[in-house]
Structures are given as C-alpha cells and as structure tokens.
C-alpha atoms as a printed R data frame, in Angstrom:
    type eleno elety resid chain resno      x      y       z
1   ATOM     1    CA   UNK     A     1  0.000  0.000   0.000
2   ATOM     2    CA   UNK     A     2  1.277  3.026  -0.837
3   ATOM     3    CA   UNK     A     3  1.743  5.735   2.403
4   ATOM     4    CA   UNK     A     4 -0.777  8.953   2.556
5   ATOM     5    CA   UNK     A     5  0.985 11.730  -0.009
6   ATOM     6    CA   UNK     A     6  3.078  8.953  -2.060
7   ATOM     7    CA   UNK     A     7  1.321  9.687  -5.392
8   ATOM     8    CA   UNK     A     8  1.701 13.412  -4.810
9   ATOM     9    CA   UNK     A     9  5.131 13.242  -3.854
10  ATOM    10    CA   UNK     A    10  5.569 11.412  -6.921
11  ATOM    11    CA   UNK     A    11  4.198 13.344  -9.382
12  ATOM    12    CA   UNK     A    12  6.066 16.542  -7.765
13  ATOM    13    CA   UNK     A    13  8.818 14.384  -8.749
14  ATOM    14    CA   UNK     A    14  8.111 13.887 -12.291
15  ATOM    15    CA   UNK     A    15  7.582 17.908 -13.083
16  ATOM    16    CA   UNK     A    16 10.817 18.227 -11.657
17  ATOM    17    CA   UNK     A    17 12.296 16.319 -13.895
18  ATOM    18    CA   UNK     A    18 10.292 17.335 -16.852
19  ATOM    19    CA   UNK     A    19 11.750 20.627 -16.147
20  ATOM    20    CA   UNK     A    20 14.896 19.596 -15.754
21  ATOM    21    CA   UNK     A    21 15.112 18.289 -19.331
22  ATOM    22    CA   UNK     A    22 13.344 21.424 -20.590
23  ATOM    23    CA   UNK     A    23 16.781 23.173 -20.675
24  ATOM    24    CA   UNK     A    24 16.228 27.053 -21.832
25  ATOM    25    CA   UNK     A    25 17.767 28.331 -24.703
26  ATOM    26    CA   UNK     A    26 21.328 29.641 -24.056
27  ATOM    27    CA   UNK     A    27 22.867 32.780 -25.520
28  ATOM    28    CA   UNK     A    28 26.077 34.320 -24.632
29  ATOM    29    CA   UNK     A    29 26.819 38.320 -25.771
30  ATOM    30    CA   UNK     A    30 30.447 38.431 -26.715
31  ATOM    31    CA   UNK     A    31 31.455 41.915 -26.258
32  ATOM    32    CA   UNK     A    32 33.804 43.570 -28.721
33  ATOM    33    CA   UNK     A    33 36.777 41.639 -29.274
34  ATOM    34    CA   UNK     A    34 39.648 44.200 -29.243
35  ATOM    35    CA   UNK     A    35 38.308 46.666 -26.227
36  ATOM    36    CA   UNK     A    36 40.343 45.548 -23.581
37  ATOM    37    CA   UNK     A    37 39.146 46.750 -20.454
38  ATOM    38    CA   UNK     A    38 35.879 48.453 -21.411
39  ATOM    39    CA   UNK     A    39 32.404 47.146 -19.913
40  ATOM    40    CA   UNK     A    40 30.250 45.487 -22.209
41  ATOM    41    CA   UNK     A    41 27.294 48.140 -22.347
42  ATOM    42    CA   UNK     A    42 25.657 47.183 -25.509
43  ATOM    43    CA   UNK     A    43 25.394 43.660 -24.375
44  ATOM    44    CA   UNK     A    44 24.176 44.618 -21.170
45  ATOM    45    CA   UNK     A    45 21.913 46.503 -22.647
46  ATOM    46    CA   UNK     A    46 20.677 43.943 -24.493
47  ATOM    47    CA   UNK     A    47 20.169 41.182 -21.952
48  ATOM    48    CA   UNK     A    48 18.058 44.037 -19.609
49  ATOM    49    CA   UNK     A    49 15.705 43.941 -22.399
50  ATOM    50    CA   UNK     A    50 15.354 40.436 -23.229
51  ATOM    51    CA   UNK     A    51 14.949 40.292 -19.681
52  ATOM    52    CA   UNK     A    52 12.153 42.036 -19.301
53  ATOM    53    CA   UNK     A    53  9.834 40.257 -21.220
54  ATOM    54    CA   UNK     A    54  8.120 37.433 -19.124
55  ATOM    55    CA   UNK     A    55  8.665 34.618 -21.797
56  ATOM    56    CA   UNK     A    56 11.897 34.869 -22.223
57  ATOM    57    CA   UNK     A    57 13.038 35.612 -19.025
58  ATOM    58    CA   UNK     A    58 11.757 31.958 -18.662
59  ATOM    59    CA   UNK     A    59 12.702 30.423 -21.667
60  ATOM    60    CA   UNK     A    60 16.130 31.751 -22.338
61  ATOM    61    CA   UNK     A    61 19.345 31.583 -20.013
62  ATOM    62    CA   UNK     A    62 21.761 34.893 -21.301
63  ATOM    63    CA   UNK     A    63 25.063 35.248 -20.069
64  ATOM    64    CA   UNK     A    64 27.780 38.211 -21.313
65  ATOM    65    CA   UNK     A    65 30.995 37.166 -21.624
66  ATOM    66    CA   UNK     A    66 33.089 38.320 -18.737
67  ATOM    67    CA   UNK     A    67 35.759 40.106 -18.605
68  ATOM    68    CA   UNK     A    68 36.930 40.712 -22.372
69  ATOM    69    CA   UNK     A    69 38.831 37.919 -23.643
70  ATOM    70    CA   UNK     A    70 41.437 38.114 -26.852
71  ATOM    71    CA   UNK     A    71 40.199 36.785 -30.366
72  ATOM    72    CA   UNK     A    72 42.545 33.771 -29.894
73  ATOM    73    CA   UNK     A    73 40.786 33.102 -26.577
74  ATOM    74    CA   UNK     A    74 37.049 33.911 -27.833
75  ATOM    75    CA   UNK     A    75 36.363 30.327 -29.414
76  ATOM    76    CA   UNK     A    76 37.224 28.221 -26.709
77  ATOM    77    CA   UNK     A    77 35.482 30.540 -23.642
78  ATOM    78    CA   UNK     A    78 32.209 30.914 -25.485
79  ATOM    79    CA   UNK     A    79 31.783 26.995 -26.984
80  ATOM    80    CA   UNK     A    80 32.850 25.926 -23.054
81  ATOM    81    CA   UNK     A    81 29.041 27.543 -22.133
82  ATOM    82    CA   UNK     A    82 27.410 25.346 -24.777
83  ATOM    83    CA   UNK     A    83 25.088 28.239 -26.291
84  ATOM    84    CA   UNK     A    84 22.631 27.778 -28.926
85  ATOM    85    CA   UNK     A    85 23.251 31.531 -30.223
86  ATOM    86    CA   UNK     A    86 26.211 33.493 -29.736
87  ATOM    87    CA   UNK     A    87 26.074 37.713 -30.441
88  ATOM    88    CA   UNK     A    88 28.553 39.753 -31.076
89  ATOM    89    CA   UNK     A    89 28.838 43.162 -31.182
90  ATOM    90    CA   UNK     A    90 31.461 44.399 -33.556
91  ATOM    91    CA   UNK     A    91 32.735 48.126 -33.605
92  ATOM    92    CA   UNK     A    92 35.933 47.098 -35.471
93  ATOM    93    CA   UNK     A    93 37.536 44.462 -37.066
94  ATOM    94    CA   UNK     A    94 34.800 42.806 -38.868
95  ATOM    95    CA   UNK     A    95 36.838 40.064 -40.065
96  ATOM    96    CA   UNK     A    96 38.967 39.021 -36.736
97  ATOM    97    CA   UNK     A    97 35.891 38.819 -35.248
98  ATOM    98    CA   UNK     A    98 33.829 36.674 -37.904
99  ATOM    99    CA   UNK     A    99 37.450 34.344 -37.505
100 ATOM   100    CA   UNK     A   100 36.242 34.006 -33.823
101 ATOM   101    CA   UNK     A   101 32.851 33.184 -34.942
102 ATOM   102    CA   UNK     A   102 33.818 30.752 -36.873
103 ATOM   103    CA   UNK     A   103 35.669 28.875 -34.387
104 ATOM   104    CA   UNK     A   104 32.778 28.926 -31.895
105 ATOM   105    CA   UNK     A   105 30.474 27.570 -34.752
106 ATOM   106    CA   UNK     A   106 33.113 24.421 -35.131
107 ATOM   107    CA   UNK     A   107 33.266 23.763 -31.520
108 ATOM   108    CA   UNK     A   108 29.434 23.994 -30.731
109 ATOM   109    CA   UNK     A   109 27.874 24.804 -33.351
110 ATOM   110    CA   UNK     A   110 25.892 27.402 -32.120
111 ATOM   111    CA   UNK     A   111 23.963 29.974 -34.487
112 ATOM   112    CA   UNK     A   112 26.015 33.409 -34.849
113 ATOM   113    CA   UNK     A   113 24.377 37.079 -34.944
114 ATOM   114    CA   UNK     A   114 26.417 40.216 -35.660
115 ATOM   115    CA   UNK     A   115 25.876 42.918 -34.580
116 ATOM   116    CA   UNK     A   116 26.604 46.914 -33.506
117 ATOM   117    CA   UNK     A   117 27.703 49.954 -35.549
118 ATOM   118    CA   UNK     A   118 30.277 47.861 -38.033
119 ATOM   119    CA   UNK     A   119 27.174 45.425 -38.935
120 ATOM   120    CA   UNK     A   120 25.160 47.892 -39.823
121 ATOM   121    CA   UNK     A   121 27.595 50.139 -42.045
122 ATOM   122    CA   UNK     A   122 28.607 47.681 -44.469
123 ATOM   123    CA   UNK     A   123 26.762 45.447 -47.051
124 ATOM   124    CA   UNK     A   124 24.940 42.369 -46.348
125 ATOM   125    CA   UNK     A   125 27.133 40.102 -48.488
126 ATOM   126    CA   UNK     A   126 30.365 41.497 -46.853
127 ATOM   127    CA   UNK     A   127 28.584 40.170 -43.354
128 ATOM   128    CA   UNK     A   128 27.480 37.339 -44.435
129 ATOM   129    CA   UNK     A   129 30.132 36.506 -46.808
130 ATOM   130    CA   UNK     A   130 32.410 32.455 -45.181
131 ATOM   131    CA   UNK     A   131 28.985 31.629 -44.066
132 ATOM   132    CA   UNK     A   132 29.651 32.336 -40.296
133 ATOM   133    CA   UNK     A   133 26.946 34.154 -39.651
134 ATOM   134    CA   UNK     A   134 23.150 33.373 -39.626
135 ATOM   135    CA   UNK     A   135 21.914 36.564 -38.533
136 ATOM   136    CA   UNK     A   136 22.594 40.045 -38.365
137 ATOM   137    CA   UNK     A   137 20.860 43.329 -37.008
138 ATOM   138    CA   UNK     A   138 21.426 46.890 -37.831
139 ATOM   139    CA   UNK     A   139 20.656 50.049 -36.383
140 ATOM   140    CA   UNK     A   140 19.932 50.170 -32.550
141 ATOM   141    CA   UNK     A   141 19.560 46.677 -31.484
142 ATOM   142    CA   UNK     A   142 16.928 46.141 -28.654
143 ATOM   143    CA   UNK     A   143 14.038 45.449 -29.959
144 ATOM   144    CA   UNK     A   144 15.863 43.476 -32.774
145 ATOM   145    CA   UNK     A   145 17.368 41.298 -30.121
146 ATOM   146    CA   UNK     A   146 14.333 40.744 -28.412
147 ATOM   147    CA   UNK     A   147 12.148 39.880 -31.588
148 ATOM   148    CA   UNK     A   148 15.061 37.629 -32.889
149 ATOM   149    CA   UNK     A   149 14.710 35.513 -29.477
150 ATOM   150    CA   UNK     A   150 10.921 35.258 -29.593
151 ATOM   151    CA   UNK     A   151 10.741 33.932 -33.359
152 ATOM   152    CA   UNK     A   152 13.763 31.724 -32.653
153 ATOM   153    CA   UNK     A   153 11.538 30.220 -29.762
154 ATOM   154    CA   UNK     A   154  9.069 29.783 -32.018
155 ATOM   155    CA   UNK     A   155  6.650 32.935 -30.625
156 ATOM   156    CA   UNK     A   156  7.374 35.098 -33.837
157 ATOM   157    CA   UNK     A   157  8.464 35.427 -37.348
158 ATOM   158    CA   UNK     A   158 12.313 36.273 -38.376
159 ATOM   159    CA   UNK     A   159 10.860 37.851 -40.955
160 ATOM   160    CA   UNK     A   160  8.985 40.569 -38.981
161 ATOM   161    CA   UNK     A   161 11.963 41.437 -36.926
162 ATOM   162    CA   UNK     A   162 12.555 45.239 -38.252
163 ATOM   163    CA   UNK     A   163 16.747 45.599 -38.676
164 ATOM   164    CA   UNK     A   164 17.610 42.120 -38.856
165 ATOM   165    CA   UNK     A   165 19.042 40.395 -41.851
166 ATOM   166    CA   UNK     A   166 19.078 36.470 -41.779
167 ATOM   167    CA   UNK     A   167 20.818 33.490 -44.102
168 ATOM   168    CA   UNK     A   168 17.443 31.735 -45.410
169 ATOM   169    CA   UNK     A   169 17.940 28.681 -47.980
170 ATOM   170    CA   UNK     A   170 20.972 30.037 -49.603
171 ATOM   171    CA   UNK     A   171 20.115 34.029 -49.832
172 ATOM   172    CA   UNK     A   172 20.223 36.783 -47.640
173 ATOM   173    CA   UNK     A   173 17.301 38.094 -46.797
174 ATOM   174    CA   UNK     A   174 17.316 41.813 -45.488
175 ATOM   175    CA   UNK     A   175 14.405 43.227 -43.506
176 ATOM   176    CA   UNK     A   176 13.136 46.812 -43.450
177 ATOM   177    CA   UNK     A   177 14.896 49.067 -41.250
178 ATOM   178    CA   UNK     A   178 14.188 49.453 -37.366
179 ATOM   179    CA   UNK     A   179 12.743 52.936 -35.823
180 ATOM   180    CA   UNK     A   180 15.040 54.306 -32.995
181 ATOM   181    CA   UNK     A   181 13.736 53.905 -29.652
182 ATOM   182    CA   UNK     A   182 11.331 56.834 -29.164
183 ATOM   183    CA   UNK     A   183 11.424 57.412 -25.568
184 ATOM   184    CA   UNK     A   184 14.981 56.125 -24.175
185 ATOM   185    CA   UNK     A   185 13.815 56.020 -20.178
186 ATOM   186    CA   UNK     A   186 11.458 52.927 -21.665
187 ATOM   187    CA   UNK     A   187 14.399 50.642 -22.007
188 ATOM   188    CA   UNK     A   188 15.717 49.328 -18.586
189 ATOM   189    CA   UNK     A   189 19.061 50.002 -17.193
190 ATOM   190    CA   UNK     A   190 22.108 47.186 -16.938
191 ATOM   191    CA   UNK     A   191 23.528 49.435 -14.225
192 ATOM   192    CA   UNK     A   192 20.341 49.312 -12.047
193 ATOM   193    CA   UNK     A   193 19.711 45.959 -12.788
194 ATOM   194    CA   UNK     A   194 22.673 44.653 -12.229
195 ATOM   195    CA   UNK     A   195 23.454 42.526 -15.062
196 ATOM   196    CA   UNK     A   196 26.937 43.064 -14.814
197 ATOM   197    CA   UNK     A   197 28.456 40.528 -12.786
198 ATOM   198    CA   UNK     A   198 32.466 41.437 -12.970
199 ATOM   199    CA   UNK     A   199 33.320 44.289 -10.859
200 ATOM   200    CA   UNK     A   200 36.647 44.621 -11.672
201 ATOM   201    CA   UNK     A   201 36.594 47.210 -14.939
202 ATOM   202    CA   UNK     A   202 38.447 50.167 -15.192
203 ATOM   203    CA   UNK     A   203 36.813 51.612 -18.093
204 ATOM   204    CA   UNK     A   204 33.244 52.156 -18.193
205 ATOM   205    CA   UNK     A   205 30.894 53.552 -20.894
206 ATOM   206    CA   UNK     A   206 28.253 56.159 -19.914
207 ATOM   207    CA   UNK     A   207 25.319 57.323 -21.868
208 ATOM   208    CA   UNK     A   208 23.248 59.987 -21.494
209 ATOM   209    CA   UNK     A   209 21.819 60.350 -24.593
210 ATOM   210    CA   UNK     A   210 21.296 58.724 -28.216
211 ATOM   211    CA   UNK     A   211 21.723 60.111 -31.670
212 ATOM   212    CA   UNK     A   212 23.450 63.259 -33.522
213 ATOM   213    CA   UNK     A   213 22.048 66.400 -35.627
214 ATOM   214    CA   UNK     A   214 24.902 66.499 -37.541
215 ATOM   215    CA   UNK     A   215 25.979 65.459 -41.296
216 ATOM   216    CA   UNK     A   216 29.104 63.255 -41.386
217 ATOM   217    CA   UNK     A   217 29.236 61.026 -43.919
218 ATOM   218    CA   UNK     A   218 31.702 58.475 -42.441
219 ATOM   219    CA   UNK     A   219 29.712 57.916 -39.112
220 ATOM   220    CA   UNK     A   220 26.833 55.535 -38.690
221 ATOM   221    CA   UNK     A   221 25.263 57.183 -35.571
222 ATOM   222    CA   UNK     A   222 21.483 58.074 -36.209
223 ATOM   223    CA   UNK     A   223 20.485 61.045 -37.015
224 ATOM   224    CA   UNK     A   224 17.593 60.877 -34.333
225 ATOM   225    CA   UNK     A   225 18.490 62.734 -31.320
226 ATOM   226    CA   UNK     A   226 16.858 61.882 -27.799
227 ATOM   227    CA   UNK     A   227 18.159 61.949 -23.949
228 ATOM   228    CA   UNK     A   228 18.018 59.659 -20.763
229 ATOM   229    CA   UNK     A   229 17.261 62.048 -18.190
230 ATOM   230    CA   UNK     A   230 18.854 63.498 -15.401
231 ATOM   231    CA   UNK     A   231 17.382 61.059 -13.118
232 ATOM   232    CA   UNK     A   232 18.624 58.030 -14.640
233 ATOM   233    CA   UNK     A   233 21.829 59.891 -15.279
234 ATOM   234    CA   UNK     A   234 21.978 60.009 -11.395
235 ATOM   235    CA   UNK     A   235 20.831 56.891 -10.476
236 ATOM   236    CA   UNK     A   236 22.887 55.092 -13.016
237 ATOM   237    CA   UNK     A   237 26.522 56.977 -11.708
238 ATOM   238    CA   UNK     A   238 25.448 56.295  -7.767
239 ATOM   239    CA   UNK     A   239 25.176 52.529  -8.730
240 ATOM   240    CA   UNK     A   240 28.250 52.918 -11.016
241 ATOM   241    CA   UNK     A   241 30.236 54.257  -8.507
242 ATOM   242    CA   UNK     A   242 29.289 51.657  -5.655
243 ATOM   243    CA   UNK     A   243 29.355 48.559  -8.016
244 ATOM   244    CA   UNK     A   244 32.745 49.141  -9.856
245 ATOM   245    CA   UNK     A   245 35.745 50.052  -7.383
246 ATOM   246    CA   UNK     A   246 38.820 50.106  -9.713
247 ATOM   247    CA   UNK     A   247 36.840 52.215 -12.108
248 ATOM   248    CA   UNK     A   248 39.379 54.762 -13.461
249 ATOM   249    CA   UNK     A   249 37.589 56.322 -16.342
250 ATOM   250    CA   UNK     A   250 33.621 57.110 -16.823
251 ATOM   251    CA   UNK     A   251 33.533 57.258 -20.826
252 ATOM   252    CA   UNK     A   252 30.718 59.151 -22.136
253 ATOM   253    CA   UNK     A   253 29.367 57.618 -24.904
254 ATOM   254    CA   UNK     A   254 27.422 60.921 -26.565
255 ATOM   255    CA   UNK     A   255 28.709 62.012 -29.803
256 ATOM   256    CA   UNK     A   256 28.303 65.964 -28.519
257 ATOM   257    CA   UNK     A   257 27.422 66.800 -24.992
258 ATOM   258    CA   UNK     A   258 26.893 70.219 -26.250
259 ATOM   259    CA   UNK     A   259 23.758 68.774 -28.216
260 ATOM   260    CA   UNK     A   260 22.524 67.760 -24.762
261 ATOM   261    CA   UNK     A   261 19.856 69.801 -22.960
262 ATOM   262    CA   UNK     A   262 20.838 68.609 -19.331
263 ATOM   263    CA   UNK     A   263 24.276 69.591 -19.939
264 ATOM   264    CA   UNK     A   264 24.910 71.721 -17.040
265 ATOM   265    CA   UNK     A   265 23.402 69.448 -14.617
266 ATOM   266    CA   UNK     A   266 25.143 66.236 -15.850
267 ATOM   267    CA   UNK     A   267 28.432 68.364 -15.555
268 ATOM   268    CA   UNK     A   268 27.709 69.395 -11.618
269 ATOM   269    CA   UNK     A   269 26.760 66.309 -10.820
270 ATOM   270    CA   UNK     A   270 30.141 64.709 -12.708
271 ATOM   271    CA   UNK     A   271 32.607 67.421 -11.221
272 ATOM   272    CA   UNK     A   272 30.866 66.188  -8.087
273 ATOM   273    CA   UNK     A   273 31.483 62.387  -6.234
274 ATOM   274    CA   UNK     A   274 33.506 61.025  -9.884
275 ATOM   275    CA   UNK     A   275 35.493 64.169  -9.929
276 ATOM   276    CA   UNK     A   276 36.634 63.354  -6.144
277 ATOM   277    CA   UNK     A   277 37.423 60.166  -6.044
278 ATOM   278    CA   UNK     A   278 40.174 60.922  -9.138
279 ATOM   279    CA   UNK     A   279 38.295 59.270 -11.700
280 ATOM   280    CA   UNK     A   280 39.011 60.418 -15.651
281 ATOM   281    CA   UNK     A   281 35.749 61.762 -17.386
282 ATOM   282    CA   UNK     A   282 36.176 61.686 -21.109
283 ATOM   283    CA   UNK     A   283 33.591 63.617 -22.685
284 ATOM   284    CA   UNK     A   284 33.328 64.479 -26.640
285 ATOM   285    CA   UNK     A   285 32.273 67.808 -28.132
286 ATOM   286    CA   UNK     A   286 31.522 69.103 -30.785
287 ATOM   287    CA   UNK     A   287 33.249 73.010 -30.933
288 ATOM   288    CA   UNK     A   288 30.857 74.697 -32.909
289 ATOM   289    CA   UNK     A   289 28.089 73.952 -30.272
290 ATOM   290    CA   UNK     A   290 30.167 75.142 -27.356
291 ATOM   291    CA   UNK     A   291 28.901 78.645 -26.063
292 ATOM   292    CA   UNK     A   292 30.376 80.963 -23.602
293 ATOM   293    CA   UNK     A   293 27.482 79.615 -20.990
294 ATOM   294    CA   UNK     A   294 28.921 75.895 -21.371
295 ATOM   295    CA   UNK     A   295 32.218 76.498 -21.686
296 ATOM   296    CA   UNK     A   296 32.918 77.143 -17.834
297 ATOM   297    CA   UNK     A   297 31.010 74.382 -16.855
298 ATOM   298    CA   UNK     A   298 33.972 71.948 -18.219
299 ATOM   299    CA   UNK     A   299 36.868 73.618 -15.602
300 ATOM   300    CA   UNK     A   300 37.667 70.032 -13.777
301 ATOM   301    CA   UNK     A   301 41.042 68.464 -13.713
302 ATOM   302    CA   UNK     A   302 38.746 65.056 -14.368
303 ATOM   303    CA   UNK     A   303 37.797 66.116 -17.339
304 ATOM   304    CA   UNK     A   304 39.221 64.910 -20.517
305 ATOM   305    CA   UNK     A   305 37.648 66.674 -23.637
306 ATOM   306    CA   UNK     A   306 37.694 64.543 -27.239
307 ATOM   307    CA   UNK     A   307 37.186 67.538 -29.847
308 ATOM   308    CA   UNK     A   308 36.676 65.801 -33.221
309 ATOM   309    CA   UNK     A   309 38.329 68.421 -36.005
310 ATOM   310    CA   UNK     A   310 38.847 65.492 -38.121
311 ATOM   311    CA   UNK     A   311 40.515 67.902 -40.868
312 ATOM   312    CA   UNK     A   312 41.544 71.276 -41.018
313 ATOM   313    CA   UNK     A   313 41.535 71.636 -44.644
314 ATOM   314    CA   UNK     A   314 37.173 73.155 -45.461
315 ATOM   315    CA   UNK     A   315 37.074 71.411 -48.608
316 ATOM   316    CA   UNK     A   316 37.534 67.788 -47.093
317 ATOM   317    CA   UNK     A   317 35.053 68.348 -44.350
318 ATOM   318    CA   UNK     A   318 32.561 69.343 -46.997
319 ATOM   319    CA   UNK     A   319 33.090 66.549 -48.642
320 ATOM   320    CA   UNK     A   320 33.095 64.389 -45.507
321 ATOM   321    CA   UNK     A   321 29.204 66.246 -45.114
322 ATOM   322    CA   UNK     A   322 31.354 67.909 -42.285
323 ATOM   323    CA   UNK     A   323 31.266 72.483 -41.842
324 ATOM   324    CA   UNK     A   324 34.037 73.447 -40.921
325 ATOM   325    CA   UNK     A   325 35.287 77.095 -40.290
326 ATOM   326    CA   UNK     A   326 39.170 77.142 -39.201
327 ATOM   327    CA   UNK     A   327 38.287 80.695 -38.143
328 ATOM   328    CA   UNK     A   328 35.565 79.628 -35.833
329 ATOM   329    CA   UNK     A   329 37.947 76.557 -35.264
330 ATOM   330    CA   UNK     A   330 40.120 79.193 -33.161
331 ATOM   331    CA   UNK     A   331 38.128 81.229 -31.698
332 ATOM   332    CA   UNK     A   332 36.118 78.436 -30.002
333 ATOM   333    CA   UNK     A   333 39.503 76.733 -28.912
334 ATOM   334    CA   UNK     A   334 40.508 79.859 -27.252
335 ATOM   335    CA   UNK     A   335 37.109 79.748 -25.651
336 ATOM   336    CA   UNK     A   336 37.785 76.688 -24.314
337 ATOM   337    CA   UNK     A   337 41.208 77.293 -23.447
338 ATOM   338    CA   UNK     A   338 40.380 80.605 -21.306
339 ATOM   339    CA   UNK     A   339 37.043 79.249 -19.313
340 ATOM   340    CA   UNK     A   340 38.419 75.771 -19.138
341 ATOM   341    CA   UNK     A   341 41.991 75.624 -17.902
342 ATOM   342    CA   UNK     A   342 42.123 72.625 -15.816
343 ATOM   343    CA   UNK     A   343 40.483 70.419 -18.279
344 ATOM   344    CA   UNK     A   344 42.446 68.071 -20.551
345 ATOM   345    CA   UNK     A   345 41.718 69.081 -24.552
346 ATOM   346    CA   UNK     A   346 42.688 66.186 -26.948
347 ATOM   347    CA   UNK     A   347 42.228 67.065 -30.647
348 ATOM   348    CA   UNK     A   348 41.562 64.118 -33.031
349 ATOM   349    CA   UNK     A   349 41.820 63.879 -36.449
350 ATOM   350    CA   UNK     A   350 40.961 61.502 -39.074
C-alpha cells in the first residue's frame, strides 16, 4: 500500500524532472573583441531587455561574456558555455571577429548574430560573406534582439523582426529598417539591474543620450536625437560608482554633450562624487556647439575633452558632409582654453 501523499510526492517528482530536461535556450553576448578593459554596455543593454519580457526571461538563459577575452581566446570561452546563439557586437575588425565566430560555430555549433555599428555600415554580403553568420541586425539593437529571441523560440516570425538580416535557404534576406527607440527612459538600465556581474573594470561607458544632428558622412550614428534624463543619469553613476571600485575612467558615450539639454546638470553632478574620487571623465564635443554659458562648466582636472576636427583643410570636411570654419575653429579653442583651464583638450583627427 502506498503511504498517505506517495502519489503526490511522486508526481512533484516527475515535473521536476520534466523541467529539468526542458533546458532554456542559451545565448552568450560576446562583447567587442579588441576593447580591452571596457564594460560590455551594448550587451548589457541587451540582456536588460530580453529580460524584461516574461517569456523569455523563462525560456532563455543569457550570459555576457566576462571580462573581455582576446580573439585567440574567444572560441574556446564561449563553446565551453554550450550556447545555442552566440552575439557579437562588432565596432571594429569585422573580419577578426567573424574568424572568432567561426571557431565557436566548429566547436558547438551554435547559431552566430552580428551585430553593432560595423554590422550595420557595411553590405549584407560582406557580413554574411564564409557563411559564419546566420543573422545580423542593424541600427539600434533592442528590440531586434528581443524579436530575434521570440521567433527563434518559435513565438514570432524572423521575418517581422525590423533591422535584422538572416541566411534563409541560400540568400540573404534583409528586412526593413528598425525605428530608434522613441522614448529612451522605456528601455531598462544594466547598471540598475545589475546585469553586470564582474566588478573589476576600469573603463566604463556612460550614456546619457542617443543620436546626432549632424551630417558626417563616415559615421553611422542616427540622425535621431533623444536623452536619458537626469534622473537616470543620477541613479545610473550612484550605482556605477558603488558597483565598480577600480573604475578609473567614466567614458561618455554621446557624440556631442553640447547637443545635450541637461548639460549643465550632468556636468555638476560629474565634477561632483567622480570628480573626487580621481576618476578620468572623457567627454566628446563638438566646438561649434560650445557657447560661452557651457564652456565654464567643463573647468575640472577630471575632465578629458575629445574635440573631433577630423581635418583642417574646409574642402575635405565638406566633402566628408562635415562644416568646418578654421576661423571659428580658433576662436572656439581659445574659448575653451580661457574658461576651461584645468580640463584636458585632446584634438583628433581623421
């Protein structure tokens, strides 16, 4: 005879180990191969958002590769976590890391999706070309992500993914462009939610705001300007500065803080707690924004300013889709020079 609560206790039993054979579907985001030291924000990023949806959160198992690893180590530390679908996001070096890819694919043979600025700036065929990867998306890659996971769990179609390109029988198909997020405090922060599980970086990318009004013809940033917040801007460098000790330099990823209409207040609050606790602030402008209000704002020895001239010859800026005035090229310089002092200016050129 069986004892009162047997057949219960048994059937608990079986669901457990239904469940354990369900395994979820395992993705690791391999952050860009040749940015040694730099926290992986677009994959972060990306796993807070696949996160948040309720199916996946219980369907899929997401891990980002940490810390960095080399190309030549790549192959063998992603294939050791068995994925089904490795990502990576690809700034530079298209081809080292499609080599990486590769390796991963012969190891485990998971499914490979590209992604990031590079994957979006260069033709389909050139990303797909070896027949390493299956998938690609272009343009900002959240929702992409997202939709990619659903229809690859069988809850969507790859072909109504907007931004993502895909190798179907042979051919490339290419699907109609993404929007840009509308309203950037929608999409949920790694920082706050702790996604991030190495504590150990020194170099840290911050950003406050998405998008650029300007012309260039060599840079794939949208066009589509839009801003955080100042009180995610504050949340996100408290949590920053309590998760990530050795942190030596806050990176801000906008193109021009100048564009930025919570300038002033993102300044304060950076010449505040990161300013004394000797941490570098590398901030990019754009000198043709910069006004004698701003200017002052940026007098902080933590302060490291990236002024992108890129030429001072007119007539290649215009045909870079770039003004350029070299008289207004001084005169804002000396600006900066005179109500900046303390700040570090670094002038690049392309």
């Amino acid at each position: 005879r069986l004892r009162p609560g047997a057949a219960a206790e048994g059937r608990r039993k079986m669901r457990q180990a239904r469940a354990a054979r369900r395994r979820k579907f395992r993705v690791v985001l391999v952050p860009p191969l040749h940015e040694d030291g730099l926290l992986p924000l677009a994959a972060g990023l990306l796993k807070a958002c696949a996160l948040r949806d309720p199916f996946l959160r219980r369907n899929t198992d997401i891990t980002i590769l940490e810390p960095w690893v080399s190309p030549a180590e790549a192959p063998a530390r992603i294939a050791a976590l068995k994925p089904d679908l490795a990502g990576f996001t690809v700034y530079g070096g298209l081809e080292l890391t499609k080599r990486a890819a590769a390796g991963v694919k012969e190891r485990c043979g998971a499914k490979i999706v590209l992604g990031g600025p590079m994957a979006g700036s260069v033709p389909p065929e050139e990303i797909f070309s070896g027949g390493v990867a299956d998938y690609s998306v272009s343009g900002e890659g959240e929702k992409a992500f997202v939709g990619l996971l659903r229809a690859l769990l069988g809850r969507g179609e790859l072909a109504a993914v907007k931004g993502l390109s895909y190798s179907s029988g042979g051919r490339v198909k290419v699907n109609p462009p993404g929007e840009p997020v509308g309203n950037l405090s929608a999409l949920p922060s790694p920082y706050l939610g702790g996604v991030f599980k190495y504590r150990r970086y020194p170099r840290i990318p911050f950003e406050t705001s998405r998008g650029c009004r300007g012309t260039c013809l060599f840079c794939s940033i949208t066009r589509a300007h839009r801003e955080f917040g100042p009180a995610r801007a504050r949340a996100e460098i408290g949590r920053i500065l309590r998760d990530f000790p050795e942190l030596r330099t806050l990176f801000l990823t906008d193109p021009d803080l100048c564009q930025s209409a919570d300038m002033p207040r993102l300044l304060k609050l950076l010449s505040g707690e990161v300013s004394r606790r000797g941490i570098n602030v590398e901030i990019q402008l754009d000198l043709r924004n910069l006004d004698a209000r701003l200017a002052p704002l940026l007098n902080d020895t933590a302060f490291s300013l990236g002024v992108g001239v890129q030429s001072v010859f007119p007539e290649t800026c215009g045909l870079a889709g770039r003004r350029m005035d070299f008289g207004e090229l001084k005169r804002k310089t000396a600006l900066l020079a005179a109500a900046a002092p303390r700040a570090k200016v670094v002038l690049s050129f392309i």
